[in-house]
Amino acid sequence: MRRTPFSPSFWRSPLRGPWFTSVLGVVLLVGITVLFVTGLLSYAAYNPDLSPVNDKTPDKGLLGFYLFSWPTDPHWLYRLTQGVHVTLGITLIPVLLAKLWSVVPKLFTLPPARSVTHALERLSLLLLVGGGLFEFVTGVLNVQLDYIFPGSFYPLHFYGAWVFFGAFLAHAVLKMPTAWRNLRQLREERNDLVSVNPDPPTVSRRGALGLVGGGSLLLFGTTVGQGFDGLRWSAVLAPHGADPGSGPGGFQINKTAAYAGVTAADRSEEAWRLVVRGRTGTVRLSRAELLQLPLHSSSLPIACVEGWSTSDQWWRGVRLRDLAALVGYDGDPPDVFVQSLQRHGAFRRAALRANQVADPRSLLALFVNGEPLTPDHGHPARIIVPAAPGVLNTKWVAELTFGDL
Amino acid sequence: MTRPRLTLPLGSPLQLLLLACSFALSAYAGVRLLDGEWFEIALWIVGAALVHDLVLLPLYAAADRLLVRASGPRRTWVGYVRVPAALSLLLLLVWFPLITGQVTTRYTAATALPADRFLEHWLLTTATLFAGSAVLFVGRRRRKPTAPRGR
């Protein structure tokens, strides 16, 4: 039996013990709570209860209990919450791995169940470990555009988070008192994590924690820069750690025109007309006609669900509420349903709420950083709304339908 | 008197209640999660736990044990190899799709960014980590030439 993992003497590392596990556990307790909350906020940021086109998990039921109208202030809100969500998630990977390493002997505990409660707790641990790894793996794959998971990212990551969170809550409540005691006591209590037959140490526990922290720091330092134009060079391995060229349009692109299936013919001066519908009928405007309307500026970032963002860009275009006024909503802008020229993409149709339309910084942008939009940034015209997730800032806009959704 | 028990004892009723609540929440989300490719999704969740616990962890633990064994009884340099190797493998684990180039076509088509930089950056980062570690090792040995630490 000594040679199999089911024997306590199989586990030789002198590092394992309640203090080591408790430190990592407390870090994860705080970190995963932040991940969960920022994840829920990201779902709210899509305004899924506004229109079915915004909602990739329509059968959410009670899991959408907390939804609220996503605000437009501060204008960097989504940039912050989603930057934290993704960057913190990546930063926590070494802590998660170390935590799982520190408790792996428990997987092989005999007898497999001492009581009904113990059996259920172990089943719950499968959801905790499997569900937790599932969330980290789907998130990490999605930001790298590696869509090999079985289904659409949104429902997998959203429902998976709730499955995981159920098990996480139980685990936190069951283990928190022990972890707290272990951290406050100067002398460690012996438990089944401590090796009965330890090898001589090759590193101290503090040294091992240092390695975990170093790993987190390395991941953080090579990722966080993808949220700042001036620091982007430092995000050496992160997906958005480089700029696509220079000049006014040289900032991050989520999906290029070619990828979205938007052709030069679609966008041409002759072919493209913006269709605006509302209470008083339909208005069709060429880009030249749009330029005759009052133009306004706003400095707003692009912030993606994948965790990267740009610093504020200088947009210029027609206010959404002015467009609403053109079709009979003077002074009381309603919601708007936006359709893009793009042929592919889950968000080629999107809805914005009245508070977003009413914000004077919300534009149908025609220029960015002093030049006409480039094809990849949404020429002839794109939506830009403060604090909204990137995909709701629809590019290559074809139709705006104002009215209560 | 000591007849072997055939039924499991119940355990703490409070914990049982807590676990029941937890399973109810997970199940409420779980039926929605599994609405689709249910078998594959369940396989991913269970598989993630199994692959981690029974493949990934034994692999890196065995590699580390080999390294320690190869380092002899003094073990003065183990940390100087272990730390940069662990950090480099961590980066590879997280950014595997980009570094190995398996998403190159989609990545470049979508973002207009070149994808060949990832492998290059990973190799350079790895080289930097090992070089830094070597500098530290040599520096510390110079400072204490006659009193090497360890047993």
mmCIF file of C-alpha atoms in Angstrom, chain A residues 52-270:
data_model
loop_
_atom_site.group_PDB
_atom_site.id
_atom_site.type_symbol
_atom_site.label_atom_id
_atom_site.label_comp_id
_atom_site.label_asym_id
_atom_site.label_seq_id
_atom_site.Cartn_x
_atom_site.Cartn_y
_atom_site.Cartn_z
ATOM 1 C CA PRO A 52 -33.423 39.034 -26.746
ATOM 2 C CA VAL A 53 -30.572 40.034 -29.079
ATOM 3 C CA ASN A 54 -28.518 41.140 -26.069
ATOM 4 C CA ASP A 55 -29.155 37.946 -24.117
ATOM 5 C CA LYS A 56 -27.152 34.804 -24.822
ATOM 6 C CA THR A 57 -28.707 33.013 -21.819
ATOM 7 C CA PRO A 58 -32.441 33.666 -22.211
ATOM 8 C CA ASP A 59 -33.475 30.717 -20.019
ATOM 9 C CA LYS A 60 -31.581 32.116 -17.034
ATOM 10 C CA GLY A 61 -34.694 32.220 -14.829
ATOM 11 C CA LEU A 62 -33.907 33.351 -11.300
ATOM 12 C CA LEU A 63 -30.190 33.629 -12.061
ATOM 13 C CA GLY A 64 -30.900 37.034 -13.570
ATOM 14 C CA PHE A 65 -32.487 38.267 -10.343
ATOM 15 C CA TYR A 66 -29.986 41.063 -9.856
ATOM 16 C CA LEU A 67 -30.100 42.635 -13.332
ATOM 17 C CA PHE A 68 -30.311 46.422 -13.509
ATOM 18 C CA SER A 69 -30.022 49.150 -16.108
ATOM 19 C CA TRP A 70 -26.334 49.464 -16.869
ATOM 20 C CA PRO A 71 -25.241 53.056 -16.230
ATOM 21 C CA THR A 72 -23.143 55.276 -18.511
ATOM 22 C CA ASP A 73 -21.122 56.717 -15.629
ATOM 23 C CA PRO A 74 -18.260 56.484 -14.978
ATOM 24 C CA HIS A 75 -17.426 56.047 -18.652
ATOM 25 C CA TRP A 76 -14.640 53.578 -17.792
ATOM 26 C CA LEU A 77 -16.920 51.350 -15.709
ATOM 27 C CA TYR A 78 -16.918 48.277 -17.952
ATOM 28 C CA ARG A 79 -13.269 48.789 -18.765
ATOM 29 C CA LEU A 80 -12.570 48.494 -15.046
ATOM 30 C CA THR A 81 -14.921 45.641 -14.106
ATOM 31 C CA GLN A 82 -14.061 43.445 -17.057
ATOM 32 C CA GLY A 83 -10.360 44.298 -16.923
ATOM 33 C CA VAL A 84 -10.398 43.173 -13.298
ATOM 34 C CA HIS A 85 -12.381 40.045 -14.144
ATOM 35 C CA VAL A 86 -9.986 38.771 -16.811
ATOM 36 C CA THR A 87 -6.706 40.052 -15.400
ATOM 37 C CA LEU A 88 -7.474 38.797 -11.901
ATOM 38 C CA GLY A 89 -8.645 35.453 -13.264
ATOM 39 C CA ILE A 90 -5.338 34.980 -15.089
ATOM 40 C CA THR A 91 -3.403 36.175 -12.044
ATOM 41 C CA LEU A 92 -5.125 33.637 -9.799
ATOM 42 C CA ILE A 93 -4.194 30.611 -11.934
ATOM 43 C CA PRO A 94 -0.995 29.813 -9.980
ATOM 44 C CA VAL A 95 -2.898 30.157 -6.689
ATOM 45 C CA LEU A 96 -5.581 27.770 -7.928
ATOM 46 C CA LEU A 97 -2.985 25.249 -9.096
ATOM 47 C CA ALA A 98 -1.083 25.454 -5.818
ATOM 48 C CA LYS A 99 -4.285 25.090 -3.803
ATOM 49 C CA LEU A 100 -5.263 21.977 -5.747
ATOM 50 C CA TRP A 101 -1.749 20.585 -5.330
ATOM 51 C CA SER A 102 -1.852 21.194 -1.594
ATOM 52 C CA VAL A 103 -5.015 19.145 -1.075
ATOM 53 C CA VAL A 104 -4.551 16.391 -3.660
ATOM 54 C CA PRO A 105 -3.892 13.650 -1.042
ATOM 55 C CA LYS A 106 -7.504 14.123 0.090
ATOM 56 C CA LEU A 107 -8.692 12.838 -3.278
ATOM 57 C CA PHE A 108 -7.360 9.427 -2.285
ATOM 58 C CA THR A 109 -8.754 9.318 1.258
ATOM 59 C CA LEU A 110 -9.956 5.912 2.431
ATOM 60 C CA PRO A 111 -12.657 4.957 3.202
ATOM 61 C CA PRO A 112 -14.209 6.921 0.340
ATOM 62 C CA ALA A 113 -17.046 8.061 2.595
ATOM 63 C CA ARG A 114 -17.318 8.115 6.366
ATOM 64 C CA SER A 115 -20.894 9.359 6.417
ATOM 65 C CA VAL A 116 -23.665 10.500 4.105
ATOM 66 C CA THR A 117 -22.575 14.076 4.663
ATOM 67 C CA HIS A 118 -18.972 13.180 3.866
ATOM 68 C CA ALA A 119 -20.023 11.404 0.664
ATOM 69 C CA LEU A 120 -22.055 14.426 -0.431
ATOM 70 C CA GLU A 121 -19.211 16.765 0.457
ATOM 71 C CA ARG A 122 -16.880 14.791 -1.777
ATOM 72 C CA LEU A 123 -19.410 14.927 -4.605
ATOM 73 C CA SER A 124 -19.619 18.663 -4.027
ATOM 74 C CA LEU A 125 -15.819 18.838 -4.305
ATOM 75 C CA LEU A 126 -16.057 17.342 -7.787
ATOM 76 C CA LEU A 127 -18.307 20.253 -8.766
ATOM 77 C CA LEU A 128 -15.959 22.647 -6.998
ATOM 78 C CA VAL A 129 -12.771 21.430 -8.669
ATOM 79 C CA GLY A 130 -14.305 20.449 -12.017
ATOM 80 C CA GLY A 131 -16.529 23.521 -12.138
ATOM 81 C CA GLY A 132 -13.711 25.843 -11.081
ATOM 82 C CA LEU A 133 -11.281 24.463 -13.643
ATOM 83 C CA PHE A 134 -14.048 24.612 -16.270
ATOM 84 C CA GLU A 135 -14.550 28.325 -15.598
ATOM 85 C CA PHE A 136 -10.834 29.095 -15.741
ATOM 86 C CA VAL A 137 -10.285 26.953 -18.840
ATOM 87 C CA THR A 138 -13.243 28.356 -20.811
ATOM 88 C CA GLY A 139 -12.256 31.908 -19.853
ATOM 89 C CA VAL A 140 -8.608 31.458 -20.782
ATOM 90 C CA LEU A 141 -9.513 29.768 -24.087
ATOM 91 C CA ASN A 142 -12.100 32.407 -24.973
ATOM 92 C CA VAL A 143 -9.729 35.343 -24.594
ATOM 93 C CA GLN A 144 -7.377 33.525 -26.982
ATOM 94 C CA LEU A 145 -10.223 32.969 -29.479
ATOM 95 C CA ASP A 146 -9.733 29.212 -29.136
ATOM 96 C CA TYR A 147 -13.381 28.193 -29.337
ATOM 97 C CA ILE A 148 -12.918 24.474 -28.778
ATOM 98 C CA PHE A 149 -15.323 24.251 -25.839
ATOM 99 C CA PRO A 150 -18.615 22.413 -26.388
ATOM 100 C CA GLY A 151 -21.010 25.243 -27.193
ATOM 101 C CA SER A 152 -21.237 29.018 -27.088
ATOM 102 C CA PHE A 153 -18.998 30.736 -24.553
ATOM 103 C CA TYR A 154 -21.689 32.860 -22.917
ATOM 104 C CA PRO A 155 -24.024 30.102 -21.623
ATOM 105 C CA LEU A 156 -21.117 27.807 -20.740
ATOM 106 C CA HIS A 157 -19.266 30.426 -18.723
ATOM 107 C CA PHE A 158 -22.400 31.959 -17.139
ATOM 108 C CA TYR A 159 -24.210 28.788 -16.094
ATOM 109 C CA GLY A 160 -20.894 27.098 -15.303
ATOM 110 C CA ALA A 161 -20.148 29.969 -12.925
ATOM 111 C CA TRP A 162 -23.384 29.350 -11.022
ATOM 112 C CA VAL A 163 -22.797 25.583 -10.858
ATOM 113 C CA PHE A 164 -19.325 26.287 -9.518
ATOM 114 C CA PHE A 165 -20.524 29.009 -7.172
ATOM 115 C CA GLY A 166 -23.028 26.656 -5.515
ATOM 116 C CA ALA A 167 -20.199 24.303 -4.596
ATOM 117 C CA PHE A 168 -17.878 27.215 -3.758
ATOM 118 C CA LEU A 169 -20.342 28.653 -1.237
ATOM 119 C CA ALA A 170 -20.713 25.330 0.583
ATOM 120 C CA HIS A 171 -16.952 24.814 0.600
ATOM 121 C CA ALA A 172 -16.302 28.317 1.894
ATOM 122 C CA VAL A 173 -18.822 27.969 4.726
ATOM 123 C CA LEU A 174 -17.578 24.500 5.681
ATOM 124 C CA LYS A 175 -13.860 25.313 5.586
ATOM 125 C CA MET A 176 -13.639 28.982 6.465
ATOM 126 C CA PRO A 177 -13.628 28.466 10.263
ATOM 127 C CA THR A 178 -10.777 25.959 9.987
ATOM 128 C CA ALA A 179 -8.791 28.130 7.622
ATOM 129 C CA TRP A 180 -9.206 31.151 9.865
ATOM 130 C CA ARG A 181 -8.099 29.170 12.913
ATOM 131 C CA ASN A 182 -5.058 27.859 11.066
ATOM 132 C CA LEU A 183 -3.986 31.327 10.047
ATOM 133 C CA ARG A 184 -4.396 32.870 13.477
ATOM 134 C CA GLN A 185 -2.705 30.156 15.472
ATOM 135 C CA LEU A 186 1.017 30.404 15.834
ATOM 136 C CA ARG A 187 1.399 26.692 16.269
ATOM 137 C CA GLU A 188 -0.033 24.650 13.471
ATOM 138 C CA GLU A 189 -2.549 21.981 14.102
ATOM 139 C CA ARG A 190 -1.605 18.649 12.609
ATOM 140 C CA ASN A 191 -4.093 17.283 10.146
ATOM 141 C CA ASP A 192 -4.253 14.710 7.375
ATOM 142 C CA LEU A 193 -2.566 17.091 4.942
ATOM 143 C CA VAL A 194 0.702 16.904 6.847
ATOM 144 C CA SER A 195 2.909 14.134 5.483
ATOM 145 C CA VAL A 196 3.520 11.266 7.899
ATOM 146 C CA ASN A 197 6.690 10.415 6.041
ATOM 147 C CA PRO A 198 8.119 13.695 4.765
ATOM 148 C CA ASP A 199 11.123 14.072 2.486
ATOM 149 C CA PRO A 200 13.771 16.569 3.610
ATOM 150 C CA PRO A 201 12.632 20.031 2.522
ATOM 151 C CA THR A 202 14.119 21.554 -0.639
ATOM 152 C CA VAL A 203 12.263 24.814 -0.134
ATOM 153 C CA SER A 204 10.514 26.460 2.798
ATOM 154 C CA ARG A 205 6.748 26.999 2.874
ATOM 155 C CA ARG A 206 7.335 30.705 2.549
ATOM 156 C CA GLY A 207 9.600 29.989 -0.394
ATOM 157 C CA ALA A 208 6.874 27.935 -2.043
ATOM 158 C CA LEU A 209 4.336 30.701 -1.453
ATOM 159 C CA GLY A 210 6.887 33.051 -2.958
ATOM 160 C CA LEU A 211 6.971 30.934 -6.105
ATOM 161 C CA VAL A 212 3.164 30.999 -6.321
ATOM 162 C CA GLY A 213 3.137 34.754 -5.778
ATOM 163 C CA GLY A 214 5.938 35.153 -8.316
ATOM 164 C CA GLY A 215 3.921 33.206 -10.866
ATOM 165 C CA SER A 216 0.903 35.427 -10.215
ATOM 166 C CA LEU A 217 3.036 38.534 -10.475
ATOM 167 C CA LEU A 218 4.550 37.354 -13.756
ATOM 168 C CA LEU A 219 1.116 36.640 -15.256
ATOM 169 C CA PHE A 220 -0.254 39.932 -13.950
ATOM 170 C CA GLY A 221 2.721 41.914 -15.244
ATOM 171 C CA THR A 222 2.499 40.367 -18.705
ATOM 172 C CA THR A 223 -1.291 40.791 -18.971
ATOM 173 C CA VAL A 224 -2.396 44.025 -17.311
ATOM 174 C CA GLY A 225 -0.853 46.154 -20.079
ATOM 175 C CA GLN A 226 -3.529 45.075 -22.557
ATOM 176 C CA GLY A 227 -5.874 47.466 -20.785
ATOM 177 C CA PHE A 228 -3.772 50.591 -21.353
ATOM 178 C CA ASP A 229 -2.493 52.023 -24.645
ATOM 179 C CA GLY A 230 0.712 53.277 -23.025
ATOM 180 C CA LEU A 231 1.510 49.939 -21.357
ATOM 181 C CA ARG A 232 0.498 47.634 -24.173
ATOM 182 C CA TRP A 233 4.114 46.762 -24.999
ATOM 183 C CA SER A 234 4.410 45.095 -21.581
ATOM 184 C CA ALA A 235 1.637 42.577 -22.213
ATOM 185 C CA VAL A 236 4.087 40.324 -24.033
ATOM 186 C CA LEU A 237 1.941 37.183 -24.064
ATOM 187 C CA ALA A 238 -1.571 38.615 -23.710
ATOM 188 C CA PRO A 239 -3.764 38.488 -26.843
ATOM 189 C CA HIS A 240 -4.050 42.269 -27.186
ATOM 190 C CA GLY A 241 -0.488 43.186 -26.317
ATOM 191 C CA ALA A 242 0.347 44.827 -29.653
ATOM 192 C CA ASP A 243 -1.150 47.617 -31.751
ATOM 193 C CA PRO A 244 -2.467 47.106 -35.277
ATOM 194 C CA GLY A 245 -0.379 49.794 -36.933
ATOM 195 C CA SER A 246 -0.080 53.440 -35.951
ATOM 196 C CA GLY A 247 -1.961 56.651 -36.623
ATOM 197 C CA PRO A 248 -5.546 57.619 -35.771
ATOM 198 C CA GLY A 249 -6.900 54.099 -36.385
ATOM 199 C CA GLY A 250 -3.969 52.284 -34.791
ATOM 200 C CA PHE A 251 -5.841 51.037 -31.739
ATOM 201 C CA GLN A 252 -7.300 47.661 -30.811
ATOM 202 C CA ILE A 253 -9.708 45.893 -33.138
ATOM 203 C CA ASN A 254 -12.055 43.192 -31.883
ATOM 204 C CA LYS A 255 -13.214 41.943 -35.290
ATOM 205 C CA THR A 256 -11.958 43.271 -38.621
ATOM 206 C CA ALA A 257 -14.298 44.208 -41.467
ATOM 207 C CA ALA A 258 -13.136 41.172 -43.437
ATOM 208 C CA TYR A 259 -13.780 38.852 -40.483
ATOM 209 C CA ALA A 260 -17.285 40.262 -40.016
ATOM 210 C CA GLY A 261 -18.032 39.922 -43.737
ATOM 211 C CA VAL A 262 -18.339 43.656 -44.472
ATOM 212 C CA THR A 263 -17.154 44.515 -47.980
ATOM 213 C CA ALA A 264 -15.965 47.795 -49.463
ATOM 214 C CA ALA A 265 -19.038 47.754 -51.742
ATOM 215 C CA ASP A 266 -21.342 47.572 -48.689
ATOM 216 C CA ARG A 267 -19.642 50.606 -47.196
ATOM 217 C CA SER A 268 -19.339 52.716 -50.346
ATOM 218 C CA GLU A 269 -20.682 56.267 -50.542
ATOM 219 C CA GLU A 270 -23.167 55.189 -53.239
#
